[in-house]
Tab-separated table of C-alpha atoms and ligand atoms in Angstrom:
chain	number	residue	atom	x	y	z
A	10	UNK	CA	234.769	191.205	-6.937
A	11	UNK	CA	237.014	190.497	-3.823
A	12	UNK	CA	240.299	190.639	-2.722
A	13	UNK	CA	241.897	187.284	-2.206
A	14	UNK	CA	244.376	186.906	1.102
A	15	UNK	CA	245.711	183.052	1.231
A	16	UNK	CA	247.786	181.727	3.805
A	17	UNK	CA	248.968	178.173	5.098
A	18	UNK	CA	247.408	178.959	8.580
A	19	UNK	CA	245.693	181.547	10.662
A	20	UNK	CA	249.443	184.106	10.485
A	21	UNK	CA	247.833	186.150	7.834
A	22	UNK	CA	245.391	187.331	9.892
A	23	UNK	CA	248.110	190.021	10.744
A	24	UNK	CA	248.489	191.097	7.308
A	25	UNK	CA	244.569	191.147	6.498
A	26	UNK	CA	244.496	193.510	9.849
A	27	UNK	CA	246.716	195.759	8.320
A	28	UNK	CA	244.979	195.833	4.621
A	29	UNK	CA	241.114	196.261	6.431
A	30	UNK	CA	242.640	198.804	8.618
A	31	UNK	CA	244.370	201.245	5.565
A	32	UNK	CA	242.702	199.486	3.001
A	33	UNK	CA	238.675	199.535	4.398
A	34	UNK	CA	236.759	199.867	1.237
A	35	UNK	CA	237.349	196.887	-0.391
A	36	UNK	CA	235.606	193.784	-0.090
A	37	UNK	CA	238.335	190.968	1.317
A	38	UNK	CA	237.831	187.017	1.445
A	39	UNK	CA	240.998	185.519	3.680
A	40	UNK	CA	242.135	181.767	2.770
A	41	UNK	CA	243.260	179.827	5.590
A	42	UNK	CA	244.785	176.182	4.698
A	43	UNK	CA	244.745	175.138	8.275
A	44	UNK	CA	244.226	171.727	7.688
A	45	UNK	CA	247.154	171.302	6.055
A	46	UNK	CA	249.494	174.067	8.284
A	47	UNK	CA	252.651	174.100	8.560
A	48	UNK	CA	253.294	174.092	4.706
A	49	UNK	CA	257.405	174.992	5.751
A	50	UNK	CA	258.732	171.459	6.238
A	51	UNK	CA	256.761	170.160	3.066
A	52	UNK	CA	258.089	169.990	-0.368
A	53	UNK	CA	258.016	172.094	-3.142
A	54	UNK	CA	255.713	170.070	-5.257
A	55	UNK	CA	253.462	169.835	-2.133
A	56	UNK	CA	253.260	173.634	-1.998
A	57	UNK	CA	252.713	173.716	-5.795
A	58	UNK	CA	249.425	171.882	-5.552
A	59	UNK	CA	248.313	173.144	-2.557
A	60	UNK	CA	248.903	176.780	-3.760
A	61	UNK	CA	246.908	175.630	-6.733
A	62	UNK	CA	244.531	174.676	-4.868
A	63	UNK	CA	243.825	177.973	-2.932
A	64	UNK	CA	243.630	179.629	-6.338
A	65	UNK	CA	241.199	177.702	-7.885
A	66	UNK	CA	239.068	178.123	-4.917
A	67	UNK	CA	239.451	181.806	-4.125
A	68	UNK	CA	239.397	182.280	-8.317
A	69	UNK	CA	236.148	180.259	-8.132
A	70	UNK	CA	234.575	182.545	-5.738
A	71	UNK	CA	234.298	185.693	-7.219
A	72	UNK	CA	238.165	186.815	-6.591
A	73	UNK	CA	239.428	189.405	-8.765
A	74	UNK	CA	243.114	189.135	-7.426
A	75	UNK	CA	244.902	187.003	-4.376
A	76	UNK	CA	247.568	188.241	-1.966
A	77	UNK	CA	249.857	185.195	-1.109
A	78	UNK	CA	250.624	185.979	2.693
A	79	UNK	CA	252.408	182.702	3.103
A	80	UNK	CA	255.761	183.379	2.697
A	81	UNK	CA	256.727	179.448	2.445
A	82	UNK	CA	254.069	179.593	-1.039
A	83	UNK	CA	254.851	182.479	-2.204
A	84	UNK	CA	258.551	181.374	-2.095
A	85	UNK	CA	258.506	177.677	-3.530
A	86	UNK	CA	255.580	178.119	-5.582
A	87	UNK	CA	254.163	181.236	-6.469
A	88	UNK	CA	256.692	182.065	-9.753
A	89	UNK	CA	255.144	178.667	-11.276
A	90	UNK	CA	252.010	180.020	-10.589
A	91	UNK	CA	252.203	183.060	-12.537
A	92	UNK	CA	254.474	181.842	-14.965
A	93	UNK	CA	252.533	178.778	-15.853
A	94	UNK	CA	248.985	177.958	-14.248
A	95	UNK	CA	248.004	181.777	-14.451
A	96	UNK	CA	248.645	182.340	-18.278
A	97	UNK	CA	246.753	178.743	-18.897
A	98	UNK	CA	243.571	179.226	-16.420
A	99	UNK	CA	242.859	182.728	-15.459
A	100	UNK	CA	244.851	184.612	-18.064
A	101	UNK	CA	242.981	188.057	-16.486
A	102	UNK	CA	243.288	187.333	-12.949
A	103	UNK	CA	246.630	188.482	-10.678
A	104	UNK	CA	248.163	186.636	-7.700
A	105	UNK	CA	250.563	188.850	-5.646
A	106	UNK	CA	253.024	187.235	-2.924
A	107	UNK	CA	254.793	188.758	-0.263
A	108	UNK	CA	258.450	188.676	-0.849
A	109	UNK	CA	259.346	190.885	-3.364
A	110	UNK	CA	257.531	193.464	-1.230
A	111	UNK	CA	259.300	192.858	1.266
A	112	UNK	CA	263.109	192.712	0.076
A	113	UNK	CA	261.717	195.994	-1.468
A	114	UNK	CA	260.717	197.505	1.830
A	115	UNK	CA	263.738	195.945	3.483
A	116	UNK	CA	266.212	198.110	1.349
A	117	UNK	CA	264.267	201.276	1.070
A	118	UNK	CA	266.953	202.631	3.239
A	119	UNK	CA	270.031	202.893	1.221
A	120	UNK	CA	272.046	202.301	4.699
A	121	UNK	CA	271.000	198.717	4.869
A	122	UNK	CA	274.111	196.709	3.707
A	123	UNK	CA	273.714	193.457	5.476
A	124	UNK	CA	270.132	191.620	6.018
A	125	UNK	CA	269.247	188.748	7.953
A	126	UNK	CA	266.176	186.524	7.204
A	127	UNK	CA	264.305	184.763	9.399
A	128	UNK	CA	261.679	182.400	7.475
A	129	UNK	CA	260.755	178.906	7.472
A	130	UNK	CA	262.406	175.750	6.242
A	131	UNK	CA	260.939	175.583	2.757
A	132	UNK	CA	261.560	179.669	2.702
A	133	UNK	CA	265.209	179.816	3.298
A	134	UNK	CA	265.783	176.369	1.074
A	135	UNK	CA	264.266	178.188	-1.953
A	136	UNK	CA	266.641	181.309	-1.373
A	137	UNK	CA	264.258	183.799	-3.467
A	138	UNK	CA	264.560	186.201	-0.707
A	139	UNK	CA	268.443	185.765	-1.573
A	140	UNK	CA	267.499	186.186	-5.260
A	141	UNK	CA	264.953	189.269	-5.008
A	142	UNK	CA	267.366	191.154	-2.169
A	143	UNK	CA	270.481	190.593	-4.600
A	144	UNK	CA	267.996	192.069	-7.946
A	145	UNK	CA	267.786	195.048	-6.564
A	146	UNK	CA	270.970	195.296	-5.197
A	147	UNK	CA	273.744	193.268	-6.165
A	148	UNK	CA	276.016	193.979	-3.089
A	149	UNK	CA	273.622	193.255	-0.436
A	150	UNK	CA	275.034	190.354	2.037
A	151	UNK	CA	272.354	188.146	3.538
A	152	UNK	CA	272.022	185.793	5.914
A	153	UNK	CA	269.562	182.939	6.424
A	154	UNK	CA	268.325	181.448	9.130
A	155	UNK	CA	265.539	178.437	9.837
A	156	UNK	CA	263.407	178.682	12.546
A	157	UNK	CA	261.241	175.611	12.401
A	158	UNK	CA	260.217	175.574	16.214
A	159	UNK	CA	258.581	178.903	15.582
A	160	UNK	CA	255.594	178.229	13.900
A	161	UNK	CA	254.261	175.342	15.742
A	162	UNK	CA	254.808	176.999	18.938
A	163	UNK	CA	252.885	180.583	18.093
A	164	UNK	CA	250.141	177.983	16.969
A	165	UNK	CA	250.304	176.237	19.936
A	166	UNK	CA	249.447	179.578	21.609
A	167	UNK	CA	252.331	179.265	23.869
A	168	UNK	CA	254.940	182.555	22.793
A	169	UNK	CA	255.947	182.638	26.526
A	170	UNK	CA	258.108	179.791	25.700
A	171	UNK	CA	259.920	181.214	22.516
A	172	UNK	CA	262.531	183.680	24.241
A	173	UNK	CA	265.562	180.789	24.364
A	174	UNK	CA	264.370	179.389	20.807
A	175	UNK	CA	264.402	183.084	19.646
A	176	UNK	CA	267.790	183.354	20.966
A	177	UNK	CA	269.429	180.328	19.773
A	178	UNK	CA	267.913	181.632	15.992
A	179	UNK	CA	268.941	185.144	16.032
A	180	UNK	CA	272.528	185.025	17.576
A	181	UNK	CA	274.258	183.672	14.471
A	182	UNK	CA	272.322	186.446	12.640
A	183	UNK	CA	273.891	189.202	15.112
A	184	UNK	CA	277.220	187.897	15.187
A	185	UNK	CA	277.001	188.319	11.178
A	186	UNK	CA	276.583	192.372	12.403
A	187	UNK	CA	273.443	192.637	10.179
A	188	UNK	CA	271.605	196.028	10.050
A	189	UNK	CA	268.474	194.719	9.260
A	190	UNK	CA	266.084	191.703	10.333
A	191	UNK	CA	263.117	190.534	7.734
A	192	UNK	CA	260.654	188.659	9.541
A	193	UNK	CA	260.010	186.133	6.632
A	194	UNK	CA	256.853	184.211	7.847
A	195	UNK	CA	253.495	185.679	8.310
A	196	UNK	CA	253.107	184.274	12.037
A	197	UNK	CA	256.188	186.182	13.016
A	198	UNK	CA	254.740	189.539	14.119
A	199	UNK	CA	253.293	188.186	17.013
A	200	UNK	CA	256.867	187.695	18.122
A	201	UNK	CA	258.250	191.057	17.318
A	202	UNK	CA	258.128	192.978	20.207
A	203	UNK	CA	260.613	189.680	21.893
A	204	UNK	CA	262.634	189.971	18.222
A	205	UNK	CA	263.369	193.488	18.855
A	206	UNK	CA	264.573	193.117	22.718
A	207	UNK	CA	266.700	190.523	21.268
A	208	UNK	CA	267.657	192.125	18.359
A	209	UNK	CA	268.627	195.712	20.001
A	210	UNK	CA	268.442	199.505	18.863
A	211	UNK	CA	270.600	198.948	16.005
A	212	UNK	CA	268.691	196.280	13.663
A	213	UNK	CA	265.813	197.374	12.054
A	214	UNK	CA	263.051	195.050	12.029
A	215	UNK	CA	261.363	194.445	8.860
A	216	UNK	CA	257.810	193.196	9.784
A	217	UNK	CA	255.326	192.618	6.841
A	218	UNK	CA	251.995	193.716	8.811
A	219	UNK	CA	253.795	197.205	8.760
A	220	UNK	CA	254.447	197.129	5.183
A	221	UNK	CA	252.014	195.328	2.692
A	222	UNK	CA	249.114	197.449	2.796
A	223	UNK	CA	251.008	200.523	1.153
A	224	UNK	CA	252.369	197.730	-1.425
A	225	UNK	CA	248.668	197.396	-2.394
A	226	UNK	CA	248.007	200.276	-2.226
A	227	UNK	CA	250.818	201.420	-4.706
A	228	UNK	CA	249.613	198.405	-7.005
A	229	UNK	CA	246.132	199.282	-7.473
A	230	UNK	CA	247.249	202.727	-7.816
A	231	UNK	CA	249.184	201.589	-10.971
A	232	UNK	CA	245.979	199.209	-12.069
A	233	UNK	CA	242.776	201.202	-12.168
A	234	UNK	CA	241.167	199.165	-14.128
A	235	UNK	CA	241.344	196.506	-11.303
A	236	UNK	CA	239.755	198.693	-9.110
A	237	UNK	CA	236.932	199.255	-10.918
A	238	UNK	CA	236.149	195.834	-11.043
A	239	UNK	CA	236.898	195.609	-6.641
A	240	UNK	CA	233.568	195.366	-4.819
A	241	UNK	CA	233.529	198.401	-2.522
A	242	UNK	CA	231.191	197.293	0.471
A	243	UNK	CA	233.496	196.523	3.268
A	244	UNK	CA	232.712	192.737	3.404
A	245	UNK	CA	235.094	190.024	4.991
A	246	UNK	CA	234.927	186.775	4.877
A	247	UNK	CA	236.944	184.203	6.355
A	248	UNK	CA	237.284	180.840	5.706
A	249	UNK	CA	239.526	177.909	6.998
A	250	UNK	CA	239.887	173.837	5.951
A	251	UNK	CA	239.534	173.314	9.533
A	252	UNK	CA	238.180	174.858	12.405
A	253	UNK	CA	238.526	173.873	15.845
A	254	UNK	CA	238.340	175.830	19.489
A	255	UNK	CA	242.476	177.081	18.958
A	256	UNK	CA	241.337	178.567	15.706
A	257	UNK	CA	239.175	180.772	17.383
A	258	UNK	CA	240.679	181.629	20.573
A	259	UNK	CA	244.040	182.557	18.119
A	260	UNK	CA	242.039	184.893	15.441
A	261	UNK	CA	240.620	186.550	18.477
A	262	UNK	CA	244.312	187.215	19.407
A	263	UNK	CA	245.547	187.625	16.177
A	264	UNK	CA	242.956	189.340	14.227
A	265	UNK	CA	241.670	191.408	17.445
A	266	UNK	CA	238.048	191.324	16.828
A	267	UNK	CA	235.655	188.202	16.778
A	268	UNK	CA	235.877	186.477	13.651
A	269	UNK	CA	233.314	183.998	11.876
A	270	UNK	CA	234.685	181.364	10.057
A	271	UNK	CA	233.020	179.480	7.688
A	272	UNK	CA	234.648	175.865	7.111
A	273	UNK	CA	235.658	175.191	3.404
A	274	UNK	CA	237.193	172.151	1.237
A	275	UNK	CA	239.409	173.168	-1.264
B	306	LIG	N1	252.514	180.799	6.389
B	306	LIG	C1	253.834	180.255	6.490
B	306	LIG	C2	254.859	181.260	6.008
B	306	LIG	O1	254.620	182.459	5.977
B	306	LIG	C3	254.171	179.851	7.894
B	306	LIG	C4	253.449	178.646	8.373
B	306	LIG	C5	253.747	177.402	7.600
B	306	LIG	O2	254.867	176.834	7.737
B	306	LIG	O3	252.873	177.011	6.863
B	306	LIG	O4	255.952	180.875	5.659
């Protein structure tokens, strides 16, 4: 059986890099919704079916457990997911999402008193990176900020235009003296190298291509009996709701290598 990676769009092609780059043996099937992309303006019950959606399909097609890259899902959705549709459908299957990774990651280093978050409408409405930061520790101070230009300009393939966007987003965050930055959307990496000129020496960049593939790893670690039932035979699949020539020439970009999609309905 596969590994599952489901995103709104084509931005977790940077975290499937990472997992088929430390993670090579396993057998991975990425999810892109990008017919329906962005999912951060839309609303939560929006996201709820959608996310459903994905994990009927991926569950459907031989999936043994699904990696939520999409921040904005695993945000607004994913906790109804597991609490709810899991339990009722797939009682023996496990969908993972991306935040409480992160806030995990993100205070790691016991320095790290003040946080910013960069994310998406729908992310930063939710506030669970405000609720998973402040479970594991209670004093943290965090700051939000929406950056809805973001995503439809790293789609549109034109980053050279996002230093003055980028700018007007992160000053509130460094005027709040914040030690560290989490980069709360999966199509943010492509932007880091600009986010850390901005950001300085000082702020530590919390980037989740950098970070998930140990988080796996650590899981599986923890559930051998899930990776016993992992296919081992380095396949990859990718699949998309819609494919056109900006799908391609991004993946290329994104993902490195040449990618074949194969177009799905969900
Ligand atoms: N994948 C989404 C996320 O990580 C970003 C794109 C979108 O808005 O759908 O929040």
């Amino acid at each position: 059986m596969k590994i599952g990676i489901f995103d709104s769009g084509l931005g977790g092609l940077f975290v499937t890099k990472a997992l088929v780059k430390e993670l090579p043996q396993y057998d991975y099937v990425y999810l892109g919704d990008t017919q329906r992309v962005p999912y951060g303006n839309r609303s939560h019950e929006t996201v709820y079916k959608f996310l459903k959606e994905a994990v009927d399909y991926l569950f459907a097609h031989d999936c043994e457990l699904i990696i939520v890259a999409c921040n904005t899902a695993s945000a607004e959705a994913l906790r109804k997911v597991q609490q709810e549709y899991l339990p009722r459908h797939y009682p023996k299957r496990r969908v993972l999402g991306i935040i409480i990774p992160t806030a995990e990651a993100a205070l790691k280093d016991h320095k790290i008193k003040r946080v910013g978050v960069l994310a998406t409408q729908g992310t930063v409405d939710s506030r669970a990176y405000i609720r998973e930061l402040k479970k594991i520790r209670p004093d943290v101070s965090i700051f939000q900020q929406a950056a809805p230009l973001l995503v439809p300009l790293i789609e549109s393939n034109a980053i050279e235009f996002a230093d003055p966007i980028l700018h007007s987003y992160l000053q509130p965050l460094s005027r709040k003296n914040i030690d560290a930055l989490i980069l709360g959307c999966t199509h943010y990496p492509i932007l880091k190298k600009q986010i850390k000129e901005i950001c300085g020496p000082d702020i530590k960049v919390i980037s989740q291509d950098e970070i998930i593939s140990a988080k796996l790893a650590d899981y599986l670690g923890r559930h051998p009996k899930i990776v016993k039932r992992l296919g081992k035979n380095k396949r990859r699949e990718f699949l998309v709701t819609d494919l056109t020539a900006a799908t391609k020439i991004l993946s290329m970009k994104w993902f490195g290598t040449d990618v074949k999609f194969r177009l799905v309905r969900l």
